[in-house]
């Protein structure tokens, strides 16, 4: 009787182990194909733009991001490339006032509302962040649209941003600004 119970237990354990090893129907069930932690890519740009605001929205010229996403991915994960990009989203964006050509008489507080657009060759302009009711003379702090996927835009080395600004009055100058941006990137196999 003892031998029979032992044989039943061994056979049951064997059947359970066979069932659990065959439960993975695909290789993807065994291997996690996404790098578990998205990482941030900071972009900092100093540039001078023609700063024009009006009661209607006015677009700035394109400001190139000069972002080599392939190099940034390889820097973090040497065995991966831009071909492994699964997602790219804007996590933060701000514009800091540095100086203006009229002895700093015109600053960023002339901007009441603003939109941030991204562009790339062959792709339509896309709004990716906004500012509402700005009062700061020194910074425009944009609120990113967390749902907007930027993967196709950032794959291009020619991607750029456009500031679309509206004020409560008209103002114009040449303005030196610093752009501080961060993109959240996710890569996988």
mmCIF file of C-alpha atoms in Angstrom:
data_model
loop_
_atom_site.group_PDB
_atom_site.id
_atom_site.type_symbol
_atom_site.label_atom_id
_atom_site.label_comp_id
_atom_site.label_asym_id
_atom_site.label_seq_id
_atom_site.Cartn_x
_atom_site.Cartn_y
_atom_site.Cartn_z
ATOM 1 C CA UNK A 1 0.000 0.000 0.000
ATOM 2 C CA UNK A 2 2.830 2.321 0.861
ATOM 3 C CA UNK A 3 4.442 1.639 -2.505
ATOM 4 C CA UNK A 4 1.173 2.360 -4.321
ATOM 5 C CA UNK A 5 0.719 5.764 -2.593
ATOM 6 C CA UNK A 6 4.337 6.663 -3.327
ATOM 7 C CA UNK A 7 3.945 5.748 -7.015
ATOM 8 C CA UNK A 8 0.733 7.803 -7.261
ATOM 9 C CA UNK A 9 2.448 10.836 -5.700
ATOM 10 C CA UNK A 10 5.474 10.514 -8.013
ATOM 11 C CA UNK A 11 3.231 10.124 -11.080
ATOM 12 C CA UNK A 12 1.137 13.146 -10.026
ATOM 13 C CA UNK A 13 4.227 15.292 -9.522
ATOM 14 C CA UNK A 14 5.542 14.184 -12.902
ATOM 15 C CA UNK A 15 2.268 15.070 -14.665
ATOM 16 C CA UNK A 16 2.120 18.476 -12.944
ATOM 17 C CA UNK A 17 5.697 19.286 -13.997
ATOM 18 C CA UNK A 18 4.998 18.279 -17.619
ATOM 19 C CA UNK A 19 1.840 20.419 -17.654
ATOM 20 C CA UNK A 20 3.625 23.485 -16.293
ATOM 21 C CA UNK A 21 6.533 23.257 -18.751
ATOM 22 C CA UNK A 22 4.170 23.004 -21.722
ATOM 23 C CA UNK A 23 1.953 25.907 -20.634
ATOM 24 C CA UNK A 24 4.112 28.465 -22.475
ATOM 25 C CA UNK A 25 2.785 28.382 -25.999
ATOM 26 C CA UNK A 26 5.174 31.038 -27.356
ATOM 27 C CA UNK A 27 8.686 32.220 -26.761
ATOM 28 C CA UNK A 28 7.217 35.643 -25.815
ATOM 29 C CA UNK A 29 5.565 33.986 -22.814
ATOM 30 C CA UNK A 30 9.019 33.088 -21.488
ATOM 31 C CA UNK A 31 11.039 36.179 -22.486
ATOM 32 C CA UNK A 32 10.136 39.734 -21.509
ATOM 33 C CA UNK A 33 10.597 41.572 -24.810
ATOM 34 C CA UNK A 34 10.488 45.126 -23.455
ATOM 35 C CA UNK A 35 13.180 46.884 -21.461
ATOM 36 C CA UNK A 36 11.317 47.286 -18.162
ATOM 37 C CA UNK A 37 12.299 50.858 -17.338
ATOM 38 C CA UNK A 38 11.610 53.705 -19.758
ATOM 39 C CA UNK A 39 14.409 56.253 -19.708
ATOM 40 C CA UNK A 40 14.525 60.000 -20.197
ATOM 41 C CA UNK A 41 16.418 61.802 -22.930
ATOM 42 C CA UNK A 42 17.045 65.453 -22.054
ATOM 43 C CA UNK A 43 17.271 68.055 -24.815
ATOM 44 C CA UNK A 44 18.636 71.520 -24.017
ATOM 45 C CA UNK A 45 18.829 74.172 -26.711
ATOM 46 C CA UNK A 46 19.884 77.823 -26.621
ATOM 47 C CA UNK A 47 18.646 79.817 -29.602
ATOM 48 C CA UNK A 48 17.531 83.257 -30.718
ATOM 49 C CA UNK A 49 14.105 83.574 -32.310
ATOM 50 C CA UNK A 50 12.013 86.395 -33.706
ATOM 51 C CA UNK A 51 9.599 86.790 -30.790
ATOM 52 C CA UNK A 52 6.224 88.044 -31.985
ATOM 53 C CA UNK A 53 2.947 87.883 -30.080
ATOM 54 C CA UNK A 54 -0.450 89.226 -30.976
ATOM 55 C CA UNK A 55 -4.036 88.741 -29.856
ATOM 56 C CA UNK A 56 -4.109 85.971 -32.493
ATOM 57 C CA UNK A 57 -1.791 82.946 -32.379
ATOM 58 C CA UNK A 58 1.552 83.542 -34.122
ATOM 59 C CA UNK A 59 3.990 80.722 -34.957
ATOM 60 C CA UNK A 60 7.729 80.947 -34.424
ATOM 61 C CA UNK A 61 10.091 79.529 -37.039
ATOM 62 C CA UNK A 62 11.000 75.860 -36.641
ATOM 63 C CA UNK A 63 13.522 75.191 -33.865
ATOM 64 C CA UNK A 64 15.536 72.037 -34.721
ATOM 65 C CA UNK A 65 15.785 69.506 -31.893
ATOM 66 C CA UNK A 66 19.124 68.184 -33.206
ATOM 67 C CA UNK A 67 18.330 64.867 -31.541
ATOM 68 C CA UNK A 68 20.148 61.715 -32.668
ATOM 69 C CA UNK A 69 17.839 59.230 -30.994
ATOM 70 C CA UNK A 70 19.761 56.230 -32.342
ATOM 71 C CA UNK A 71 22.953 57.415 -30.596
ATOM 72 C CA UNK A 72 21.069 58.134 -27.356
ATOM 73 C CA UNK A 73 19.556 54.633 -27.315
ATOM 74 C CA UNK A 74 22.951 53.009 -28.033
ATOM 75 C CA UNK A 75 24.513 55.095 -25.274
ATOM 76 C CA UNK A 76 22.067 53.609 -22.747
ATOM 77 C CA UNK A 77 21.660 50.122 -24.298
ATOM 78 C CA UNK A 78 24.622 49.328 -26.619
ATOM 79 C CA UNK A 79 22.954 46.283 -28.196
ATOM 80 C CA UNK A 80 19.835 48.231 -29.239
ATOM 81 C CA UNK A 81 19.116 50.900 -31.860
ATOM 82 C CA UNK A 82 16.362 53.168 -33.106
ATOM 83 C CA UNK A 83 14.800 50.057 -34.683
ATOM 84 C CA UNK A 84 14.015 48.886 -31.129
ATOM 85 C CA UNK A 85 12.034 52.044 -30.298
ATOM 86 C CA UNK A 86 8.586 51.120 -28.935
ATOM 87 C CA UNK A 87 7.391 54.478 -27.574
ATOM 88 C CA UNK A 88 8.469 58.110 -27.245
ATOM 89 C CA UNK A 89 6.512 60.762 -25.369
ATOM 90 C CA UNK A 90 7.180 64.267 -24.126
ATOM 91 C CA UNK A 91 7.567 64.312 -20.345
ATOM 92 C CA UNK A 92 8.510 67.971 -19.806
ATOM 93 C CA UNK A 93 9.091 71.160 -21.789
ATOM 94 C CA UNK A 94 9.922 74.703 -20.725
ATOM 95 C CA UNK A 95 11.239 77.862 -22.352
ATOM 96 C CA UNK A 96 13.476 80.136 -20.254
ATOM 97 C CA UNK A 97 13.981 83.821 -21.058
ATOM 98 C CA UNK A 98 17.655 84.779 -21.449
ATOM 99 C CA UNK A 99 17.584 88.217 -23.118
ATOM 100 C CA UNK A 100 15.801 90.354 -25.693
ATOM 101 C CA UNK A 101 17.109 92.852 -28.214
ATOM 102 C CA UNK A 102 15.255 95.815 -26.700
ATOM 103 C CA UNK A 103 17.211 95.912 -23.408
ATOM 104 C CA UNK A 104 15.023 93.139 -21.997
ATOM 105 C CA UNK A 105 11.886 95.320 -22.037
ATOM 106 C CA UNK A 106 9.885 92.491 -23.647
ATOM 107 C CA UNK A 107 9.878 89.198 -21.755
ATOM 108 C CA UNK A 108 7.834 86.008 -21.741
ATOM 109 C CA UNK A 109 4.995 87.527 -19.703
ATOM 110 C CA UNK A 110 3.772 88.989 -23.015
ATOM 111 C CA UNK A 111 2.674 85.407 -23.824
ATOM 112 C CA UNK A 112 -0.727 84.563 -22.371
ATOM 113 C CA UNK A 113 -1.303 81.189 -24.047
ATOM 114 C CA UNK A 114 0.990 78.959 -26.075
ATOM 115 C CA UNK A 115 1.042 75.656 -27.904
ATOM 116 C CA UNK A 116 4.045 73.505 -28.684
ATOM 117 C CA UNK A 117 4.002 71.809 -32.083
ATOM 118 C CA UNK A 118 6.347 69.101 -33.341
ATOM 119 C CA UNK A 119 7.177 68.647 -37.026
ATOM 120 C CA UNK A 120 9.246 66.230 -39.098
ATOM 121 C CA UNK A 121 9.603 65.627 -42.849
ATOM 122 C CA UNK A 122 6.592 63.793 -44.249
ATOM 123 C CA UNK A 123 4.569 64.116 -41.029
ATOM 124 C CA UNK A 124 1.819 66.593 -40.110
ATOM 125 C CA UNK A 125 2.309 69.215 -37.393
ATOM 126 C CA UNK A 126 1.153 67.863 -34.053
ATOM 127 C CA UNK A 127 0.325 69.783 -30.854
ATOM 128 C CA UNK A 128 2.184 68.115 -27.967
ATOM 129 C CA UNK A 129 1.960 70.597 -25.061
ATOM 130 C CA UNK A 130 0.226 73.809 -23.974
ATOM 131 C CA UNK A 131 0.526 76.805 -21.651
ATOM 132 C CA UNK A 132 -2.592 78.594 -20.402
ATOM 133 C CA UNK A 133 -2.758 81.965 -18.620
ATOM 134 C CA UNK A 134 0.994 82.521 -18.325
ATOM 135 C CA UNK A 135 2.111 85.407 -16.086
ATOM 136 C CA UNK A 136 5.812 84.573 -15.679
ATOM 137 C CA UNK A 137 8.306 86.936 -17.351
ATOM 138 C CA UNK A 138 11.095 84.363 -17.082
ATOM 139 C CA UNK A 139 9.613 81.027 -18.183
ATOM 140 C CA UNK A 140 6.917 79.270 -20.151
ATOM 141 C CA UNK A 141 6.178 75.941 -18.453
ATOM 142 C CA UNK A 142 4.284 73.694 -20.846
ATOM 143 C CA UNK A 143 1.919 70.920 -19.821
ATOM 144 C CA UNK A 144 2.646 67.908 -22.072
ATOM 145 C CA UNK A 145 -0.162 65.921 -23.634
ATOM 146 C CA UNK A 146 0.730 62.530 -22.143
ATOM 147 C CA UNK A 147 -1.294 60.607 -24.753
ATOM 148 C CA UNK A 148 0.596 61.877 -27.809
ATOM 149 C CA UNK A 149 2.989 59.325 -29.318
ATOM 150 C CA UNK A 150 6.112 60.946 -30.834
ATOM 151 C CA UNK A 151 8.007 57.853 -31.990
ATOM 152 C CA UNK A 152 7.801 58.606 -35.736
ATOM 153 C CA UNK A 153 8.735 62.282 -35.227
ATOM 154 C CA UNK A 154 11.783 61.551 -33.081
ATOM 155 C CA UNK A 155 13.094 58.887 -35.448
ATOM 156 C CA UNK A 156 13.866 61.721 -37.860
ATOM 157 C CA UNK A 157 17.085 63.655 -37.287
ATOM 158 C CA UNK A 158 15.245 66.629 -38.837
ATOM 159 C CA UNK A 159 12.503 66.884 -36.203
ATOM 160 C CA UNK A 160 11.793 70.372 -34.889
ATOM 161 C CA UNK A 161 9.432 72.237 -32.589
ATOM 162 C CA UNK A 162 7.385 75.368 -33.212
ATOM 163 C CA UNK A 163 6.138 77.751 -30.553
ATOM 164 C CA UNK A 164 2.643 79.014 -31.312
ATOM 165 C CA UNK A 165 2.007 81.974 -28.997
ATOM 166 C CA UNK A 166 -0.837 84.361 -28.210
ATOM 167 C CA UNK A 167 -0.687 87.505 -26.083
ATOM 168 C CA UNK A 168 -3.136 90.052 -24.783
ATOM 169 C CA UNK A 169 -1.322 92.740 -26.822
ATOM 170 C CA UNK A 170 1.123 92.942 -29.711
ATOM 171 C CA UNK A 171 4.864 92.782 -29.010
ATOM 172 C CA UNK A 172 7.919 92.006 -31.144
ATOM 173 C CA UNK A 173 11.649 91.611 -30.520
ATOM 174 C CA UNK A 174 14.558 89.226 -31.055
ATOM 175 C CA UNK A 175 14.679 86.936 -28.014
ATOM 176 C CA UNK A 176 17.354 84.575 -26.796
ATOM 177 C CA UNK A 177 15.757 81.561 -25.088
ATOM 178 C CA UNK A 178 16.784 78.264 -23.554
ATOM 179 C CA UNK A 179 14.620 75.237 -24.226
ATOM 180 C CA UNK A 180 14.614 72.466 -21.639
ATOM 181 C CA UNK A 181 12.857 69.313 -22.780
ATOM 182 C CA UNK A 182 12.735 65.695 -21.745
ATOM 183 C CA UNK A 183 11.392 62.765 -23.750
ATOM 184 C CA UNK A 184 10.420 59.429 -22.171
ATOM 185 C CA UNK A 185 11.671 56.599 -24.378
ATOM 186 C CA UNK A 186 10.861 52.895 -24.251
ATOM 187 C CA UNK A 187 12.756 50.290 -26.276
ATOM 188 C CA UNK A 188 12.316 46.540 -26.702
ATOM 189 C CA UNK A 189 13.346 43.549 -28.796
#
